[in-house]
mmCIF file of C-alpha atoms in Angstrom:
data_model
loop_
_atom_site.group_PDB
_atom_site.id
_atom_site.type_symbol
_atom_site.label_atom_id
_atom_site.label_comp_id
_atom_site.label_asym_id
_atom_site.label_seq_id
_atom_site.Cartn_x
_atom_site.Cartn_y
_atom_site.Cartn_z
ATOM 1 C CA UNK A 1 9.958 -13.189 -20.245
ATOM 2 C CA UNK A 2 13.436 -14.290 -18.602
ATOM 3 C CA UNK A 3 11.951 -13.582 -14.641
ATOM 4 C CA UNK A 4 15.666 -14.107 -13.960
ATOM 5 C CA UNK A 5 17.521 -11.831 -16.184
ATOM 6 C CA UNK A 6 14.934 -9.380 -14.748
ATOM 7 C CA UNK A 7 15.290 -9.943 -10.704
ATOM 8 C CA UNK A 8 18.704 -9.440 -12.268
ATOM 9 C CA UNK A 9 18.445 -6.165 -13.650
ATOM 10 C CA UNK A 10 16.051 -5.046 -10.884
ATOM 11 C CA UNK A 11 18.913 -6.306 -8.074
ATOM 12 C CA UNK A 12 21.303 -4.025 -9.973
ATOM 13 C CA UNK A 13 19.338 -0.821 -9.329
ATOM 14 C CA UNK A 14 18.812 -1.715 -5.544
ATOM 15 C CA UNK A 15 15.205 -3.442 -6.345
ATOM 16 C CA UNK A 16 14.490 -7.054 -4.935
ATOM 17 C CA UNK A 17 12.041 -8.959 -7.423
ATOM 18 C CA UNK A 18 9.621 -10.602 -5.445
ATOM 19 C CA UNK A 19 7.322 -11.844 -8.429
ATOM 20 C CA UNK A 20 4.713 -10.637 -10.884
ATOM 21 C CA UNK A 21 1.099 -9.694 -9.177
ATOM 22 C CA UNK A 22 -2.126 -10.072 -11.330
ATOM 23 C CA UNK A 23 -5.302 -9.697 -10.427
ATOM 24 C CA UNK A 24 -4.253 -6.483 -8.088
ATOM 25 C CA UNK A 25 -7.617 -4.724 -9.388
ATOM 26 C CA UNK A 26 -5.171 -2.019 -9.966
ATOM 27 C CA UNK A 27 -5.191 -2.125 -13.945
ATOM 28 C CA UNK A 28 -1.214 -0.640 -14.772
ATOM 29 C CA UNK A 29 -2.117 1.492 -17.959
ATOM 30 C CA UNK A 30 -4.179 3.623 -15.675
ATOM 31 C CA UNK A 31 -1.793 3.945 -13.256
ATOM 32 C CA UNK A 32 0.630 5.692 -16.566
ATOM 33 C CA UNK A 33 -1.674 8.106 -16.963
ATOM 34 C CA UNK A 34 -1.245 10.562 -13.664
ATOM 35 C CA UNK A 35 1.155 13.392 -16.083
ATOM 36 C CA UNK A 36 -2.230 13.374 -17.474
ATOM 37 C CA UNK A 37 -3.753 14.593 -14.458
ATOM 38 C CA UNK A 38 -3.434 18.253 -13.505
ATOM 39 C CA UNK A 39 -3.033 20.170 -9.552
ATOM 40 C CA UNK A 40 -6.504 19.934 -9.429
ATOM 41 C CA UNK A 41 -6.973 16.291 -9.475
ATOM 42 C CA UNK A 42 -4.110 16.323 -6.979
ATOM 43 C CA UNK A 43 -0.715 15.251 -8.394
ATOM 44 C CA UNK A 44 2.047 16.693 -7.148
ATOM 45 C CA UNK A 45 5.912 16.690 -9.072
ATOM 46 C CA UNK A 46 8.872 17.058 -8.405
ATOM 47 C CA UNK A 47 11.413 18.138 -11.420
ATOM 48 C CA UNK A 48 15.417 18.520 -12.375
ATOM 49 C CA UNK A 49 16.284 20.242 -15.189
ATOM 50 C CA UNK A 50 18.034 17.909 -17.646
ATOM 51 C CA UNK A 51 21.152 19.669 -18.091
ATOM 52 C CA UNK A 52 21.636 19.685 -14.223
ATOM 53 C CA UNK A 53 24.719 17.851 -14.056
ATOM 54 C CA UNK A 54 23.438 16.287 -10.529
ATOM 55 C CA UNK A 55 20.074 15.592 -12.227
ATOM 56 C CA UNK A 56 20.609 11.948 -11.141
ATOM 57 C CA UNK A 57 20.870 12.207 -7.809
ATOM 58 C CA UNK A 58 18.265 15.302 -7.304
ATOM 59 C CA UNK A 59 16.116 13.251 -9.203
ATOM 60 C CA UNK A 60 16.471 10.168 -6.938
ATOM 61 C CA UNK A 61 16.067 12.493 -3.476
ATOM 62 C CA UNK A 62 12.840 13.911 -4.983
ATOM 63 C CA UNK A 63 11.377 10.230 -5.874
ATOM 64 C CA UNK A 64 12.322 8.897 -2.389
ATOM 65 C CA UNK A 65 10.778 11.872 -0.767
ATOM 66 C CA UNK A 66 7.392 11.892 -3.095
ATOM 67 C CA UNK A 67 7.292 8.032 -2.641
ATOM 68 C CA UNK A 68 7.810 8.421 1.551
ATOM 69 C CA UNK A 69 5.156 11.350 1.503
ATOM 70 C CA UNK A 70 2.710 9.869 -0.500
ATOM 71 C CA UNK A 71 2.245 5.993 0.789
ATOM 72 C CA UNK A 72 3.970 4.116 -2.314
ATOM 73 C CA UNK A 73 6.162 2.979 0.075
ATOM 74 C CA UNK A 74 4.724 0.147 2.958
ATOM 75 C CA UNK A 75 6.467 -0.804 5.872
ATOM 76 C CA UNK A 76 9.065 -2.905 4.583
ATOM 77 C CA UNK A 77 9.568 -0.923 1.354
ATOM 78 C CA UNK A 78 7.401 -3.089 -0.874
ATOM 79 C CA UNK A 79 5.369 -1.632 -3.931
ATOM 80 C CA UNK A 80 4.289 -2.527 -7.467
ATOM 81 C CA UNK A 81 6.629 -1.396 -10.878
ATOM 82 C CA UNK A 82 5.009 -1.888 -14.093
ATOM 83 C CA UNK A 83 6.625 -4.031 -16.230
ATOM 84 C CA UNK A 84 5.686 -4.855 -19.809
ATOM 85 C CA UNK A 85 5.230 -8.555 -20.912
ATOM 86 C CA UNK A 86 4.200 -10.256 -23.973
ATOM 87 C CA UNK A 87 0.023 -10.533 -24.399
ATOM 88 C CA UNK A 88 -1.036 -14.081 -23.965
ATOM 89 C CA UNK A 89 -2.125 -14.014 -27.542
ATOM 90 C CA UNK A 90 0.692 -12.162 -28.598
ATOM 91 C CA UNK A 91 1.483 -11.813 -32.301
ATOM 92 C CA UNK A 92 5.161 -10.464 -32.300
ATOM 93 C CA UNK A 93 7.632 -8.746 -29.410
ATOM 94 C CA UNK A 94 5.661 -5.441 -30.155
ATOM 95 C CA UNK A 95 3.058 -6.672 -28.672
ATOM 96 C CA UNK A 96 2.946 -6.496 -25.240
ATOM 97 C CA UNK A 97 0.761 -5.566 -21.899
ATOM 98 C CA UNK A 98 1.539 -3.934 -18.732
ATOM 99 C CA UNK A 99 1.327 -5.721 -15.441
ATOM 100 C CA UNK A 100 2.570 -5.430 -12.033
ATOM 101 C CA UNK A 101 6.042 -6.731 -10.575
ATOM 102 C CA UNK A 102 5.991 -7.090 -6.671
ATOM 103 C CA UNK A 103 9.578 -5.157 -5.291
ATOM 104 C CA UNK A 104 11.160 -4.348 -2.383
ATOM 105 C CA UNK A 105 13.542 -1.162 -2.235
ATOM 106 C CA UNK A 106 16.776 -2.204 -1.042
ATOM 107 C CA UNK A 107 19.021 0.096 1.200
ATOM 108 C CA UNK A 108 21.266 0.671 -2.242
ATOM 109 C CA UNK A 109 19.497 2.112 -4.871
ATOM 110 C CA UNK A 110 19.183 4.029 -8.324
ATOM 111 C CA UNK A 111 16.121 4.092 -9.834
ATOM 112 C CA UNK A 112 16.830 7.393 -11.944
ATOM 113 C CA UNK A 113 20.362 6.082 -12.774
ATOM 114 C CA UNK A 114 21.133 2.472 -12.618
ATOM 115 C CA UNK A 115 17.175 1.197 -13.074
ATOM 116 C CA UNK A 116 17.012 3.485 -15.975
ATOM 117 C CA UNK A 117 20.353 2.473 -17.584
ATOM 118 C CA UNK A 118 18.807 -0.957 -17.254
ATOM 119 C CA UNK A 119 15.713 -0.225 -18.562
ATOM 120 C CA UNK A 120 13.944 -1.410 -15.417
ATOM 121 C CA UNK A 121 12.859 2.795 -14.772
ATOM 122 C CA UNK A 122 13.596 3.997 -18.046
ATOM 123 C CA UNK A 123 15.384 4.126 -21.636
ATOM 124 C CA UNK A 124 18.781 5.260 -20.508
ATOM 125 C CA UNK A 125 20.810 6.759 -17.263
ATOM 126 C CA UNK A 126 18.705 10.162 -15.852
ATOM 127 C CA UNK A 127 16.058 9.287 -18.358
ATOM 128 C CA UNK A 128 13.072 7.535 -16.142
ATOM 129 C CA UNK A 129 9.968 5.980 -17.932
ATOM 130 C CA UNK A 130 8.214 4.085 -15.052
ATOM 131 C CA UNK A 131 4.855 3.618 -13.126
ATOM 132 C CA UNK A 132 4.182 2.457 -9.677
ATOM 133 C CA UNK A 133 1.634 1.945 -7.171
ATOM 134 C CA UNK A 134 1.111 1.389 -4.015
ATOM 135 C CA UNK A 135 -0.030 -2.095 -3.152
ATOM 136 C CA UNK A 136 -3.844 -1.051 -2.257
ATOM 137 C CA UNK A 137 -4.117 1.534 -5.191
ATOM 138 C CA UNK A 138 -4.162 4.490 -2.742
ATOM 139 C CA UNK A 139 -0.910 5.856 -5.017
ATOM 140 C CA UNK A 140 0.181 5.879 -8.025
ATOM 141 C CA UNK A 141 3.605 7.490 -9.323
ATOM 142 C CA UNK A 142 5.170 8.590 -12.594
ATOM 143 C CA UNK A 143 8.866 9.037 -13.578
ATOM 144 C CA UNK A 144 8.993 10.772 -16.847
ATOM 145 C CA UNK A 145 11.123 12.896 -19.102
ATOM 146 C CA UNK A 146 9.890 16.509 -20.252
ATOM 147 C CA UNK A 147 10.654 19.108 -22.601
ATOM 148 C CA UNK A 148 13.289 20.400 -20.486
ATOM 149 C CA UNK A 149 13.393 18.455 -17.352
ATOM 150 C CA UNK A 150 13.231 15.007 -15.618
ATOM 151 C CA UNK A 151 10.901 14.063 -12.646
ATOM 152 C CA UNK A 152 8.692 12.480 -10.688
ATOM 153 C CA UNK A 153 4.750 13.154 -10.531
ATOM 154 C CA UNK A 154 2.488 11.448 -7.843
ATOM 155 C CA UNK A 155 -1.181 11.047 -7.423
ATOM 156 C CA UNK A 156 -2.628 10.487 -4.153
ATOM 157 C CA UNK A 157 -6.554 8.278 -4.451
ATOM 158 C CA UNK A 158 -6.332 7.992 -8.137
ATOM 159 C CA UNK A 159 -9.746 5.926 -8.152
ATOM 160 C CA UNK A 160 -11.588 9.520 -7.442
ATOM 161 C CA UNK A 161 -10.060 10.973 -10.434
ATOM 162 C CA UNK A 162 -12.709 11.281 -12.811
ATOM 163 C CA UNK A 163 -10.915 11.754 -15.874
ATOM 164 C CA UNK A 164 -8.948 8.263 -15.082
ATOM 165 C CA UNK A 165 -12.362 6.871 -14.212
ATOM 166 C CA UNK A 166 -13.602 8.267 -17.489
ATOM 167 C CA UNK A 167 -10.491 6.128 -19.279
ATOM 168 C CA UNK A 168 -11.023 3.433 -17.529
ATOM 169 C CA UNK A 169 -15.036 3.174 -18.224
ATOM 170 C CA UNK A 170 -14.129 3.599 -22.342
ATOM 171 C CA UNK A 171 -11.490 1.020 -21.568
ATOM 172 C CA UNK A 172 -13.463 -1.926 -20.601
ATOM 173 C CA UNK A 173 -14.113 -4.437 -23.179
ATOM 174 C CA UNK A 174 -11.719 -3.035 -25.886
ATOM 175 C CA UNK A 175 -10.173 -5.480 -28.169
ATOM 176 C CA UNK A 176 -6.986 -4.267 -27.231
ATOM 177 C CA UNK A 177 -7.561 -5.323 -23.105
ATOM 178 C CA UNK A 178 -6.528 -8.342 -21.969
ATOM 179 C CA UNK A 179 -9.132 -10.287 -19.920
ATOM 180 C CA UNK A 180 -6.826 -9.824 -17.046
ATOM 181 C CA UNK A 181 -7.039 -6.557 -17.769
ATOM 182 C CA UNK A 182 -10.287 -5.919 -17.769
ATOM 183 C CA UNK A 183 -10.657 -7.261 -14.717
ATOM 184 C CA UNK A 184 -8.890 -5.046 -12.895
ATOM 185 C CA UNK A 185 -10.983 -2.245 -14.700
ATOM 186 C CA UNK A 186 -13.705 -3.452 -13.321
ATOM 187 C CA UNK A 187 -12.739 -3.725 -9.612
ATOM 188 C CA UNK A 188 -10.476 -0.293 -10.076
ATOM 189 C CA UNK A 189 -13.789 0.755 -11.108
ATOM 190 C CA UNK A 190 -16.090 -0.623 -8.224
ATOM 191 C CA UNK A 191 -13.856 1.080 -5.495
#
């Protein structure tokens, strides 16, 4: 992975790159499952309707708000974006793992419109695609596209979810986990 072509890309949509994080015990592919989780496990969202020509903007309010709210945020603005890599033992470009990249939200941002166009947030402008957490775990947060709307969905103490727990626990050991991977299972696991 060019780490410079992405600080790059991640500069552009008002994100400072501060270097990948493994071994977070935070394993990313549960952390992209909360629009799996229901009001009853706790996530809250926040949508735009995608013909809502100010979609972009709405869209970025309701992120900054969920991710002030809920803790994503620390002190000095820092949390973890998902990023996909190639696997250590990776076969072709298809073939790739989640992990975390260490950011810092600068006072100029876009996630929903720059970081998508970018593909740091997404696929294209007002379409987000991303995961995040907070740097203990305590949060995670979703940007996704729906049927008819945009948005962002947050999860507050994901570890007490049991139907991520449940994922998780099937997870562990699967040919297609990493070792690094399955680390962080296990210590997501143990919390």
């Amino acid at each position: 992975m060019d780490t410079e072509m992405l600080a790059q890309k991640m500069k552009d949509c008002g994100l400072k790159f501060l270097g990948f994080r493994r071994g977070t015990g935070i394993p990313p592919y549960v952390a992209g499952m909360v629009t799996s989780c229901g009001p009853e496990d706790g996530r809250r969202d926040r949508t735009v309707a995608l013909d809502d020509p100010a979609r972009v903007q709405k869209a970025n309010a309701d992120w900054f708000q969920l991710a002030t709210k809920s803790g994503l945020l620390t002190a000095d603005r820092r949390f973890l974006l998902s990023v996909s890599v190639p696997r250590p033992d990776a076969v072709d470009d298809t073939d790739v793992e989640g992990i975390w990249a260490l950011v810092e939200l600068l006072d100029d941002w876009d996630i929903m419109g720059a970081g998508c166009e970018a593909g740091v947030t997404g696929s294209r402008c007002g379409l987000p695609a991303f995961v995040m957490s907070a740097l203990d775990g305590s949060v995670f947060v979703q940007g996704t596209v729906w049927q008819s709307s945009i948005g962002t969905a947050v999860l507050p103490d994901p570890h007490r979810v049991q139907p991520l727990r449940d994922v998780a626990s099937l997870s562990v050991g699967k040919p297609y986990r990493t070792a690094s991977e399955n680390e962080d299972t296990l210590a997501w696991l143990a919390r």
